[in-house]
Every structure is written in C-alpha cells, then in structure tokens.
Amino acid sequence: MEANDSEGPTGLAALGLGEPPEADGPRRIEARMSRSDRFYRALATTGAGITLLIIVLIGVFLLLEALPAFRAAGFGFLTTQRWDPDSVPPEFGVAAMMYGTAVTAIVAMLATVPLALATAVFINEYAPRALRAALTSLVDLMAAIPSLIFALWGLFFLVPWLQPIEGWLVAQLGGTLPFMRAIATGSSLFNAGLVIALMAIPITTSIIREVLSQAPRHECEGALALGGTRWGMITTVILPFGRTGIVGGSMLGLGRALGETIAATLILNIRFEIKPQILETGGITVASGIAVEFFDAQELGLSALMAAGLSLFLVTIVINLLAATVVERAKSAA
Amino acid sequence: MSTQETEARQEATAVVQPAGGTLRGVGVSAWFGSRRVLEGVDIDMRAGVVTALIGPSGCGKSTFLRILNRMHELVPIATLAGSVLLDGDDIYGTALPITEVRRRIGMVFQKPNPFPAMTIGDNVMAGLKLTGRKAPNREQLIEESLRRAGLWNEVRNRLNAPAGGLSGGQQQRLCIARSLAVRPDVLLMDEPCSALDPTSTRRIEETIHELKDQVTIVIVTHNMQQAQRVSQHCAFFLAAEDEPGRVVEQGATEHIFGSPEDPRTADYVNGRFG
Ligand SMILES: Nc1ncnc2c1ncn2[C@@H]1O[C@H](COP(=O)(O)OP(=O)(O)OP(=O)(O)O)[C@@H](O)[C@H]1O
Ligand SMILES: [Mg+2]
C-alpha cells in the first residue's frame, strides 16, 4: 500500500517520458493522497478487514465443528427429515428444517414487503404532515422492540384470533387445494411465518421509508406539474428511485426472518417432518431446531447442529449475494 | 364577474382568436412561514401574449410562477392570499381538479428535472401517462415535441437511452418537450435558457414565437434582451430590503424598456442594478 503511494510521481514522470503525448487509449489516472487521507483509509480498511475476517472465521469454525456430522450423515444430510443424531445408528438431516425455514420466510416476506412498502409510502406521502414525524419514530421504535415481545403477542393473541379464520379457510379450500388441508391449525409454519413478519415489518418499513424520503423533490414536482396525481408521482419518481432500497430493506427483513428463533420456537409444534399443508400444526425451522435440540445434544448431536447452522449461514450468504446482483442490475439498468 | 370581463377583453384584442388560456393573478401575496415574500401582485396573462417577469434575484418571480400552477403549496411552510383565475375559474377553488389545473398550466423549472431513469422517449410521453391519456401516435408526438424544444437532432438516434445521460442543457430542452407534449393551455417557464448555449436559446425563443398563438406563455428571465425579443407584456418585480416583492411596473414590453415610468425600472432594464 505504502509502496503504491510513493510510486505516484515516478509513475507520472515515466509516463511523460515513455509514451507519445497524444495516446489513443485512456491514460492511467493516479493521485497522491494526503497524509490524513492515508490515515483514514488505513483506519477504514482495517475495520472492513476485521469484519470480513470475522465472517470467514465463523464459516471456518462452523465447518470444522460440522465435519464429524457431515462424515456420519453423508449426502443424506440434505435429504433426511428426522433428527436423531445421537441414536445408534445416527439418522439426521436438514431437509425438514430447511423446508420449514423456507416456508416461514416466504410467508413472512409475502406479508412484510407489501405492508412495509404501503406503510412507508403512506407515512411519506399521504399522512398529514403533523403526523409524519410521530409515525416515523413509532416505526423506528417498533424496530427496536425485542422479538420475544412480538412472539408472545403472536402466541397469545394473533394465533388464537386467527384460529377461526384459518379453520374456515381449511373447510372452504381444503377440498380443492391440497396444501390448504389441515387436521389441526394453530402451531403451524404459516402462523410462525406471520409472527416473524411482525418482527420484520418495522425494520423493513423503516429502511424503505428512509430511502423513499430521499427521492429528489424536484423530480416529484416535475411529475405533479405535468398533471400527475400523487399516486402517479409515486410510481413514476419515488418507487423507481427507491428500487434498490426496497430490495435492500426487504433483504434485511428476510435476514431477520431466516434467523428468527424465539418466534418459531414458541409458535411451532416441533415436528421434524416436511408437511406440504402449511396451515397444519407442526414443523421446524433451522434456527428453532438448533434452539430446541441444543440442550439434549451429545457429541455428534452438537456437531450436527453446527452443520445445520452452517447450512443456514450459507443460505443467508447466497440470498444476500443474489439480492446484491438484483440491486446491481437495477442500478445499471437505470 | 371575471368571465365576462375576460371575454370582453378577448373580443376587443383578438383579431384572430388566439388559443390558449387566460391567466389572471389577482392580489397575490405569498409567505414562507411568517416571512412575506410577495404582496398584492396583479398580472393579466392573456392568450396570444407572451408575458415576461423580470426583476433582481430573490424578488419572488419563481414564487409567483409557482403559485400560478399550484406548485407553491408543495412547500410545507408556504401560504398564499389572493386568487389565480384560469379562463375565469379560480384554480384555488373547487371548480377545477388540481391535476387538471396543473395539466392545463404546464411548467418548466429553473433547474432541469427530467426523470433520469426513464428513456428520453418515455420522458416526453410521461405527462400523457401521468394524466392517464393515450397518444394516438407516439412516435409522431415525440418527434414533434422534441423538434419544438430544439432537441430532436441531438437525440433522434438514442430515444431509448436514459435521460440521465443528457447534458444539463439537453435535459432542460427535454423538460420543455415533456411539457409541450401534454398540450397545455398555459406554459410557465422559469429561466428556461439559463443553462443553454446561444443556439439552443435561439431555438427555444423561436419555439416561444411559434407557440404563442396556441399556448399562453409566461417566462421568467434575467436576460433583458431575451425579455425584449420574446415578450409583449412585461412585469418588473422588486423587493426592497426586508420587504415583500411587489410589481413596480408592468405594461407593454416596448414601453417598459423604452420609456419606463418608474426610475427603478429604468435603472434595472438599463443594467444599473440587480
Ligand atoms: N422554499 C422556500 N423556503 C423559504 N423561503 C423561500 C423558499 N423559496 C423561496 N424563498 C424566499 O422567497 C423569496 C423569493 O424567492 P424566489 O425564488 O421567488 O425569487 P426569484 O425572484 O425567483 O429569484 P431568482 O431570480 O434568483 O430565481 C426569496 O427571498 C427566497 O429566500
Ligand atoms: Mg427563480
């Protein structure tokens, strides 16, 4: 790094001597950094380096700890639903946990993204000006409430309250749609997803609202001046401007949904099996599975839980990379 | 009351009846918070006539212009008094929906504000889309609007490129094209040429000449030659220190520039202050 900096002037001199003045291609661009810039760059680089290092260390740690479990389970780790790592012979896999995580996350996102978007747009564009600041702080405050509180509220209020509605849905649609069938509702993946949505909505709303509020005012005025309605202004200016923020906010919400432990543990009737009927009681997610199995786990059981954790870690990273590509593509299309 | 007046005047002045709307500001005052920035402005902006608003920086020209198509109220602390009549209807009343007011009274802003992520062609069509109307012939309308704004030759081969990639002056002309595409009755232009080179400025002035029988034009300009070249009616705004802006003098442009009655007008148009 240092060598690179001091190279600056010599590089320029060499360029001046070595190449014809009217080069066809673009030239090399260099700049000599001031001492304070160099210092802060070093500081920022160190910070970024430490963060990256931590992520890598987590991955390596999980991988080493999970190796015995991978050896014992082999490829079946991905396809087995049951979780009996400490029985003889051991039989365990992440299939049920991954399925449950996916279902709860999808349900949570389907509820979160539209609601968060609508709330953000309402606060920024439709709420009376006097209310705006209060609503903004309210949403930010909700984002800071511990998930346990939402989980308790979901368990003792939302789920019982939904019971008759879900019962009615099952009665009406269960006949035609197989995934709507259920023998008993309540402690289902679907309900866990909804409760997780409760936790994801505030943070997602908060981020989307913040990004949308940065939409350039003079472009909004341009849309209105052409005779556009407020809704027209929102769709032509504000939402296109906020696309990346909407994806980013949703991803943070999804991150919360994937890792949410307490809600799933409290709501779900723990069952290590894949049930296509999402309203039916019983299921498991990776995070709640680890929480539930942790205390009884023997040696191989612990390793197996590490392996499950590693799977969740990888899934999270892949999803975030995908989101980053989506955002990039949206940006370059603009 | 005013409808009859307006009609009477139109019949009196118009030999060939010009299209476009008649806009009247009546006793217009404006505040930002508790600060009054405009007081008692009365201006008639008649169809077939280009009205120029001139005056030193900060005297309230943009504020007045923004009051004319209900942009002023978008500023949270902004308030106003008086009324603005479009063909006799108070635009601040319930006679006209606000979207209709803004569609009929178009505006080109001081700072170019195209939709940067949209293509150049879509920008021109944005007004129609926003007002929920269909263009019978999209290509033709795009070309016509861009030609009038003097931008066609520069962008004809990249109508599908994003507007954010245009230069500042090109963006301003795109905004003019965009405003023209919705066929407004009145077009408000706030220093439309301040970011333009002489050729594009000339093109915009020609457009103003061509349009003036179809659209009522109100233009704010700091360029005295431009005011003389394009306008027939001229209003001189002035705000004394810590006082709201007022119209010091208005009348036929040749009169304002040739033989102004107020010495402050004479000083300003002859470049002695402001
Ligand atoms: N959003 C705002 N909030 C508070 N004050 C404002 C705002 N916009 C304008 N003003 C004030 O109102 C007065 C008139 O401003 P305006 O923009 O109408 O002037 P102008 O004549 O258009 O000037 P210029 O020729 O520089 O564009 C100024 O004193 C300005 O400080
Ligand atoms: Mg101005």
XYZ file of C-alpha atoms and ligand atoms in Angstrom:
640
model
C 0.000 0.000 0.000
C 2.740 2.416 1.006
C 4.849 1.490 -1.980
C 1.914 2.179 -4.238
C 1.505 5.692 -2.869
C 5.103 6.767 -3.239
C 5.067 5.401 -6.753
C 2.781 8.252 -7.811
C 5.212 10.916 -9.016
C 7.698 8.486 -10.550
C 4.859 6.824 -12.424
C 3.824 10.154 -13.872
C 7.368 11.009 -14.903
C 7.798 7.667 -16.533
C 4.553 8.169 -18.397
C 5.600 11.576 -19.652
C 8.888 10.220 -20.998
C 7.774 6.839 -22.208
C 4.547 7.400 -24.138
C 3.643 9.676 -27.011
C 1.653 12.691 -25.801
C -1.400 12.053 -27.965
C -2.154 8.498 -26.900
C -5.277 6.936 -28.331
C -6.251 4.898 -25.325
C -7.172 6.191 -21.900
C -4.240 7.056 -19.682
C -3.550 5.785 -16.214
C -5.014 8.020 -13.535
C -3.074 8.486 -10.362
C -3.379 10.698 -7.381
C -1.165 11.414 -4.471
C -3.012 11.081 -1.179
C -2.647 13.493 1.647
C -1.429 12.137 4.948
C -4.833 12.416 6.635
C -6.481 10.611 3.721
C -3.934 7.853 4.029
C -4.578 7.578 7.747
C -8.342 7.354 7.388
C -8.030 4.938 4.540
C -5.914 2.706 6.710
C -8.469 3.003 9.507
C -11.399 2.155 7.243
C -9.501 -0.685 5.584
C -8.690 -2.157 8.975
C -12.333 -2.021 10.029
C -13.504 -3.658 6.832
C -10.769 -6.267 7.139
C -11.798 -7.182 10.675
C -15.441 -7.567 9.638
C -14.541 -9.814 6.728
C -12.185 -11.812 8.923
C -14.936 -12.423 11.467
C -17.270 -13.733 8.774
C -14.580 -16.044 7.421
C -13.729 -17.249 10.942
C -17.378 -18.060 11.617
C -17.572 -20.064 8.433
C -14.333 -21.932 9.142
C -15.327 -22.614 12.749
C -18.715 -23.987 11.729
C -17.171 -26.114 9.008
C -14.570 -27.685 11.333
C -17.145 -28.388 14.024
C -19.599 -29.786 11.493
C -17.166 -32.165 9.799
C -17.897 -35.198 12.031
C -21.610 -34.783 11.381
C -21.085 -34.498 7.637
C -18.954 -37.656 7.735
C -21.609 -39.539 9.658
C -24.580 -38.406 7.606
C -23.030 -38.128 4.160
C -25.285 -36.914 1.405
C -28.326 -37.888 3.458
C -27.745 -34.726 5.483
C -29.566 -32.786 2.790
C -32.436 -35.213 2.270
C -33.200 -36.666 5.715
C -36.070 -35.137 7.646
C -35.594 -36.824 11.021
C -33.191 -35.513 13.649
C -31.743 -38.355 15.779
C -28.000 -37.731 15.677
C -27.313 -39.373 18.998
C -29.182 -42.617 18.361
C -27.417 -45.717 17.062
C -27.112 -45.624 14.133
C -27.440 -41.833 13.884
C -30.081 -40.567 11.494
C -30.404 -36.855 10.861
C -30.659 -34.206 8.134
C -31.692 -30.594 7.469
C -34.444 -31.289 4.958
C -37.336 -30.607 7.350
C -35.593 -27.637 8.938
C -34.735 -26.080 5.593
C -38.258 -26.645 4.337
C -39.699 -25.002 7.441
C -37.275 -22.095 7.173
C -38.190 -21.576 3.545
C -41.948 -21.704 4.188
C -41.850 -19.347 7.159
C -39.524 -16.960 5.308
C -41.725 -16.906 2.200
C -44.899 -16.384 4.238
C -43.138 -13.680 6.258
C -41.866 -11.882 3.158
C -45.204 -12.078 1.354
C -46.745 -10.324 4.326
C -43.845 -7.987 5.059
C -42.895 -6.440 1.738
C -46.325 -5.141 0.626
C -47.214 -3.971 4.127
C -43.880 -2.277 4.695
C -43.995 -0.615 1.294
C -47.536 0.620 1.787
C -46.733 1.919 5.252
C -43.609 3.691 4.041
C -45.457 5.344 1.169
C -48.319 6.295 3.448
C -46.076 7.921 6.035
C -44.046 9.835 3.456
C -46.707 10.882 1.006
C -50.208 10.613 2.404
C -50.041 11.039 6.171
C -50.834 14.543 7.415
C -47.600 16.449 7.859
C -48.176 16.833 11.568
C -48.377 13.054 11.999
C -45.372 12.197 9.865
C -42.638 12.636 12.444
C -44.624 10.781 15.091
C -45.323 7.824 12.783
C -41.694 7.686 11.721
C -40.469 7.443 15.299
C -43.184 4.923 16.093
C -41.977 2.606 13.327
C -38.357 3.057 14.378
C -39.363 2.305 17.944
C -41.145 -0.861 16.861
C -37.999 -1.974 15.063
C -36.217 -1.822 18.406
C -38.728 -3.975 20.314
C -37.196 -7.375 21.203
C -38.604 -10.200 19.122
C -39.687 -12.055 22.255
C -42.398 -9.451 22.810
C -43.772 -9.938 19.296
C -43.564 -13.691 19.738
C -45.579 -13.569 22.972
C -48.184 -11.320 21.430
C -48.360 -13.598 18.410
C -48.677 -16.690 20.568
C -51.330 -15.420 22.952
C -53.268 -13.039 20.760
C -52.688 -13.327 16.998
C -52.682 -17.106 16.641
C -55.845 -17.740 18.724
C -57.511 -14.876 16.914
C -56.602 -16.368 13.519
C -57.808 -19.835 14.530
C -61.430 -19.488 13.352
C -60.383 -17.761 10.129
C -57.889 -20.483 9.317
C -60.430 -23.135 10.259
C -62.894 -21.595 7.851
C -60.250 -21.387 5.085
C -59.362 -25.042 5.577
C -63.029 -26.001 5.425
C -63.633 -23.980 2.255
C -60.434 -24.582 0.293
C -59.036 -27.789 1.789
C -61.158 -29.868 -0.534
C -59.707 -28.405 -3.711
C -56.229 -27.230 -2.674
C -54.152 -29.987 -1.046
C -51.758 -27.568 0.687
C -54.706 -25.895 2.419
C -55.729 -29.114 4.153
C -55.225 -29.436 7.892
C -56.319 -31.690 10.718
C -55.448 -29.102 13.354
C -54.390 -25.495 12.833
C -52.580 -23.097 15.150
C -48.962 -24.057 15.750
C -48.223 -24.131 12.034
C -45.427 -22.926 9.793
C -47.832 -20.414 8.299
C -48.585 -18.833 11.654
C -44.913 -18.833 12.579
C -44.259 -17.003 9.313
C -46.900 -14.404 10.155
C -45.443 -13.794 13.606
C -41.986 -13.495 12.074
C -43.467 -10.961 9.659
C -44.487 -8.877 12.668
C -40.834 -8.585 13.553
C -39.631 -7.976 10.018
C -42.181 -5.291 9.161
C -40.845 -2.451 11.353
C -37.215 -2.700 10.261
C -38.201 -3.157 6.608
C -40.609 -0.218 6.767
C -38.050 1.935 8.482
C -35.415 1.345 5.814
C -37.767 1.632 2.845
C -39.279 4.819 4.250
C -35.869 6.350 4.766
C -34.770 5.529 1.227
C -38.025 6.726 -0.356
C -37.822 10.004 1.527
C -34.563 10.701 -0.316
C -36.357 10.786 -3.677
C -35.438 14.065 -5.367
C -38.132 16.628 -4.643
C -37.694 18.479 -7.914
C -38.431 15.328 -9.891
C -41.565 14.800 -7.809
C -42.591 18.354 -8.608
C -41.943 17.645 -12.270
C -44.401 14.757 -12.176
C -47.036 16.828 -10.384
C -46.537 19.784 -12.704
C -47.427 17.597 -15.672
C -50.818 16.989 -14.099
C -49.920 13.762 -12.357
C -51.738 12.548 -9.293
C -49.855 11.822 -6.112
C -50.031 8.149 -6.965
C -48.663 8.911 -10.427
C -45.768 10.758 -8.844
C -45.124 7.795 -6.536
C -44.997 5.302 -9.392
C -43.005 7.450 -11.823
C -40.494 9.004 -9.459
C -40.457 7.641 -5.944
C -40.656 3.886 -6.471
C -38.156 3.743 -9.371
C -35.802 5.864 -7.293
C -36.260 3.621 -4.270
C -35.984 0.255 -6.011
C -32.604 -0.598 -4.576
C -33.680 0.496 -1.120
C -36.831 -1.596 -1.331
C -34.776 -4.667 -2.203
C -32.221 -3.823 0.484
C -34.827 -3.272 3.179
C -36.628 -6.468 2.230
C -33.347 -8.358 2.428
C -32.743 -7.124 5.954
C -36.267 -8.223 6.817
C -35.585 -11.585 5.201
C -32.373 -11.885 7.199
C -34.446 -11.438 10.324
C -36.976 -13.977 9.130
C -34.352 -16.614 8.357
C -32.625 -16.290 11.677
C -35.652 -15.724 13.880
C -35.533 -18.297 16.677
C -37.816 -17.393 19.517
C -40.985 -16.869 17.493
C -40.689 -20.162 15.674
C -39.773 -21.995 18.878
C -42.778 -20.613 20.741
C -45.337 -20.904 17.970
C -44.387 -24.158 16.287
C -45.419 -27.550 17.481
C -41.978 -29.065 16.934
C -42.079 -31.779 14.226
C -39.084 -32.799 12.146
C -41.024 -33.550 9.025
C -41.918 -31.903 5.730
C -45.585 -31.039 5.564
C -46.908 -29.507 2.394
C -50.027 -28.437 4.326
C -48.730 -25.120 5.609
C -51.716 -24.418 7.877
C -51.365 -27.712 9.680
C -49.912 -27.698 13.150
C -46.299 -28.853 13.404
C -42.992 -28.027 11.770
C -39.481 -26.863 12.424
C -37.020 -24.253 11.183
C -33.247 -24.334 11.285
C -32.964 -21.682 13.966
C -35.681 -23.114 16.214
C -34.365 -26.638 15.609
C -30.943 -25.654 16.903
C -32.504 -23.932 19.913
C -34.708 -26.910 20.755
C -32.105 -29.653 20.279
C -29.172 -27.842 21.829
C -29.603 -28.856 25.475
C -30.007 -32.595 24.884
C -27.318 -32.843 22.252
C -24.452 -35.307 22.769
C -21.162 -35.168 20.870
C -22.396 -35.976 17.385
C -25.617 -34.107 18.108
C -23.649 -30.885 18.692
C -21.673 -31.394 15.520
C -24.925 -31.983 13.643
C -26.347 -28.724 14.987
C -23.205 -26.933 13.795
C -23.786 -28.459 10.383
C -27.358 -27.165 10.421
C -26.050 -23.741 11.445
C -23.538 -23.804 8.607
C -26.333 -24.567 6.130
C -28.304 -21.572 7.334
C -25.173 -19.426 7.180
C -24.540 -20.442 3.579
C -28.166 -19.947 2.549
C -28.126 -16.453 4.046
C -24.933 -15.559 2.192
C -26.245 -16.902 -1.117
C -29.519 -14.997 -0.766
C -27.693 -11.787 0.034
C -25.383 -12.225 -2.933
C -28.418 -12.778 -5.149
C -30.011 -9.643 -3.747
C -26.826 -7.701 -4.381
C -26.885 -8.816 -8.029
C -30.522 -7.804 -8.349
C -29.712 -4.389 -6.919
C -26.702 -4.048 -9.216
C -28.753 -4.966 -12.230
C -31.471 -2.487 -11.258
C -28.813 0.193 -10.892
C -27.133 -0.412 -14.216
C -30.483 -0.563 -15.973
C -31.209 2.920 -14.647
C -67.813 38.502 -12.847
C -64.394 37.999 -14.278
C -65.568 35.674 -17.024
C -67.434 38.481 -18.693
C -64.515 40.828 -18.319
C -62.163 38.272 -19.833
C -64.427 37.541 -22.715
C -64.907 41.206 -23.396
C -61.178 41.774 -23.463
C -60.533 38.818 -25.680
C -63.032 40.042 -28.217
C -61.547 43.500 -28.122
C -57.947 42.481 -28.639
C -58.051 39.382 -30.717
C -58.337 39.764 -34.420
C -57.535 36.097 -34.998
C -58.735 34.487 -31.805
C -55.625 33.042 -30.169
C -55.936 29.676 -28.476
C -54.533 29.095 -25.031
C -55.843 30.129 -21.666
C -56.098 33.456 -19.966
C -54.470 33.550 -16.596
C -55.023 36.318 -14.080
C -53.254 36.767 -10.797
C -55.441 38.878 -8.510
C -53.977 40.378 -5.347
C -51.484 37.554 -4.954
C -49.425 37.534 -1.770
C -47.156 34.769 -0.530
C -45.443 33.754 2.673
C -42.784 31.271 3.650
C -43.541 30.702 7.304
C -44.054 34.156 8.744
C -41.924 35.834 6.084
C -43.894 37.604 3.413
C -42.188 37.396 0.043
C -44.891 38.694 -2.314
C -47.516 41.343 -1.845
C -50.549 42.286 -3.909
C -49.432 41.115 -7.305
C -51.987 41.690 -10.088
C -50.958 40.458 -13.513
C -53.042 39.578 -16.549
C -51.502 36.916 -18.721
C -53.572 36.950 -21.862
C -53.872 34.371 -24.572
C -51.692 35.104 -27.565
C -49.367 37.230 -25.468
C -46.004 36.268 -24.025
C -45.599 37.732 -20.554
C -42.107 38.240 -19.175
C -41.423 38.528 -15.468
C -38.204 40.334 -14.718
C -36.508 41.572 -11.583
C -33.469 41.040 -9.399
C -32.742 37.718 -7.730
C -34.891 36.878 -4.734
C -37.741 39.263 -5.519
C -40.309 36.469 -5.811
C -40.587 35.731 -9.538
C -40.297 31.980 -9.115
C -42.642 32.097 -6.160
C -45.250 33.916 -8.238
C -44.817 31.486 -11.118
C -45.189 28.500 -8.803
C -48.379 29.995 -7.406
C -49.773 30.039 -10.941
C -49.905 26.248 -11.175
C -50.245 25.287 -7.540
C -46.647 24.255 -7.003
C -46.237 26.756 -4.185
C -48.350 24.733 -1.768
C -45.960 21.782 -2.032
C -43.553 23.656 0.229
C -44.734 22.764 3.748
C -44.379 26.261 5.229
C -45.748 28.104 2.197
C -49.031 30.023 2.285
C -50.681 32.498 -0.048
C -53.501 35.004 -0.439
C -55.398 36.332 -3.426
C -56.553 34.268 -6.349
C -55.482 32.971 -9.721
C -58.091 32.704 -12.451
C -57.732 30.384 -15.425
C -60.288 31.455 -18.014
C -62.255 32.887 -15.128
C -62.128 29.869 -12.813
C -60.296 30.201 -9.521
C -57.614 27.499 -9.657
C -57.514 27.502 -5.857
C -61.235 26.784 -5.705
C -63.126 23.612 -6.394
C -64.095 24.469 -9.967
C -61.121 22.560 -11.381
C -59.433 19.427 -10.052
C -55.860 20.156 -9.084
C -54.447 17.671 -11.595
C -56.432 19.384 -14.342
C -55.078 22.775 -13.250
C -51.525 21.511 -13.471
C -52.035 19.748 -16.766
C -53.517 22.855 -18.343
C -50.855 25.083 -16.833
C -47.529 23.439 -17.596
C -44.240 24.396 -16.049
C -40.577 24.300 -16.987
C -38.485 24.627 -13.866
C -35.419 26.728 -13.200
C -33.438 23.519 -12.637
C -33.855 20.725 -15.226
C -35.808 17.825 -13.720
C -36.278 15.007 -16.234
C -36.945 11.516 -14.902
C -33.364 10.236 -15.118
C -34.044 6.502 -15.174
C -36.687 6.801 -17.886
C -35.756 6.816 -21.545
C -35.773 10.073 -23.470
C -38.870 8.987 -25.387
C -40.693 7.939 -22.221
C -39.838 11.265 -20.637
C -41.612 13.069 -23.451
C -44.606 10.773 -23.019
C -44.533 10.905 -19.216
C -47.167 13.622 -18.976
C -49.671 11.658 -21.005
C -49.038 8.564 -18.970
C -49.377 10.534 -15.739
C -52.676 12.029 -16.801
C -53.909 8.652 -17.987
C -54.239 9.563 -21.641
C -53.249 7.609 -24.700
C -51.308 9.124 -27.558
C -52.754 8.119 -30.919
C -49.314 8.356 -32.486
C -46.478 8.059 -30.039
C -43.540 8.451 -32.459
C -45.043 11.497 -34.078
C -45.759 13.235 -30.779
C -42.251 12.520 -29.509
C -40.669 13.892 -32.657
C -42.892 16.958 -32.774
C -42.328 17.810 -29.114
C -38.575 17.296 -29.332
C -38.351 19.357 -32.500
C -40.204 22.217 -30.878
C -37.808 22.087 -27.974
C -34.853 22.077 -30.362
C -33.589 18.714 -29.148
C -34.666 16.355 -31.909
C -31.463 16.281 -33.934
C -29.301 15.561 -30.926
C -31.347 12.658 -29.564
C -33.160 11.173 -32.555
C -30.849 8.154 -32.520
C -30.992 7.490 -28.820
C -34.620 7.892 -27.840
C -34.295 4.703 -25.825
C -31.305 5.898 -23.815
C -31.931 7.042 -20.249
C -32.493 10.765 -19.880
C -29.989 10.941 -17.044
C -27.225 10.682 -19.627
C -28.068 14.019 -21.268
C -26.176 17.227 -20.582
C -27.771 19.888 -18.420
C -28.912 21.985 -21.376
C -30.259 18.942 -23.202
C -32.145 17.929 -20.069
C -33.739 21.367 -19.902
C -34.899 21.121 -23.503
C -36.223 17.636 -22.781
C -38.267 19.139 -19.951
C -39.651 21.704 -22.356
C -40.558 18.932 -24.799
C -42.173 16.998 -21.975
C -44.310 19.989 -21.013
C -45.357 20.629 -24.609
C -46.391 17.019 -25.175
C -49.411 17.348 -22.872
C -50.588 20.365 -24.901
C -51.097 22.795 -22.043
C -53.139 25.988 -22.358
C -50.536 27.941 -20.441
C -46.816 27.315 -20.201
C -44.830 28.752 -17.317
C -41.088 28.915 -17.904
C -38.712 29.739 -15.093
C -35.442 30.895 -16.658
C -35.660 28.103 -19.226
C -32.488 29.206 -21.000
C -30.203 29.840 -18.060
C -28.363 26.563 -18.708
C -28.444 26.738 -22.501
C -25.925 27.719 -25.171
C -26.806 30.532 -27.615
C -28.009 28.155 -30.337
C -30.395 26.275 -28.084
C -31.524 29.558 -26.542
C -32.334 30.819 -30.027
C -34.247 27.614 -30.735
C -36.296 27.970 -27.547
C -37.082 31.578 -28.406
C -38.248 30.506 -31.846
C -40.411 27.883 -30.194
C -41.919 30.548 -27.971
C -42.737 32.601 -31.076
C -44.294 29.605 -32.806
C -46.292 28.622 -29.758
C -47.573 31.924 -28.625
C -50.813 31.724 -30.564
C -51.543 28.243 -29.228
C -50.280 28.498 -25.682
C -50.198 31.381 -23.267
C -46.594 31.767 -22.206
C -45.225 33.297 -19.025
C -41.453 33.427 -18.827
C -39.095 34.478 -16.059
C -35.789 35.703 -17.409
C -32.714 37.538 -16.226
C -31.751 38.302 -19.786
C -33.085 41.726 -20.782
C -32.502 41.132 -24.497
C -34.435 37.909 -24.259
C -37.326 39.626 -22.484
C -37.452 42.172 -25.298
C -37.138 39.571 -28.025
C -39.834 37.182 -26.827
C -42.388 39.093 -24.775
C -45.155 41.566 -25.495
C -46.115 42.154 -21.888
C -43.597 42.648 -19.132
C -43.830 42.928 -15.352
C -40.985 44.226 -13.232
C -40.737 42.739 -9.727
C -38.739 44.338 -6.970
C -38.269 43.584 -3.283
C -36.754 46.263 -1.102
C -34.630 45.020 1.756
C -36.724 43.125 4.341
C -39.839 43.790 2.340
C -42.004 41.517 0.201
C -41.658 41.594 -3.565
C -44.076 43.780 -5.480
C -44.741 44.556 -9.098
C -43.237 48.022 -9.501
C -44.329 48.473 -13.049
C -45.926 46.488 -15.843
C -47.121 47.086 -19.347
C -46.219 46.579 -22.964
C -42.652 45.324 -23.227
C -41.566 48.131 -25.546
C -42.943 50.595 -23.066
C -41.153 49.028 -20.087
C -37.862 49.009 -21.954
C -38.344 52.183 -23.985
C -39.942 54.657 -21.644
C -40.468 53.239 -18.182
C -42.313 55.463 -15.758
C -40.637 54.311 -12.557
C -36.953 55.271 -12.200
C -36.242 51.899 -10.560
C -37.493 50.128 -13.672
C -35.297 52.305 -15.834
C -32.286 51.554 -13.659
C -32.944 47.825 -13.790
C -33.626 47.421 -17.501
C -30.589 49.520 -18.285
C -28.417 47.319 -16.082
C -27.733 49.897 -13.399
C -28.594 47.500 -10.556
C -29.873 43.998 -9.755
N -38.732 27.030 -0.031
C -38.513 28.252 0.493
N -38.481 28.414 1.833
C -38.256 29.633 2.380
N -38.067 30.744 1.673
C -38.094 30.663 0.333
C -38.303 29.406 -0.325
N -38.261 29.613 -1.652
C -38.021 30.922 -1.811
N -37.928 31.578 -0.630
C -37.691 33.006 -0.442
O -38.653 33.724 -1.168
C -38.072 34.832 -1.796
C -38.404 34.822 -3.253
O -37.767 33.701 -3.843
P -37.909 33.359 -5.383
O -37.289 32.043 -5.594
O -39.320 33.520 -5.768
O -37.028 34.506 -6.061
P -36.698 34.713 -7.601
O -37.205 36.064 -7.956
O -37.176 33.585 -8.405
O -35.113 34.738 -7.591
P -34.098 34.184 -8.713
O -34.105 35.184 -9.791
O -32.798 34.137 -8.005
O -34.573 32.842 -9.131
C -36.579 34.773 -1.519
O -36.275 35.720 -0.543
C -36.346 33.395 -1.009
O -35.369 33.413 0.013
Mg -36.251 31.992 -9.501
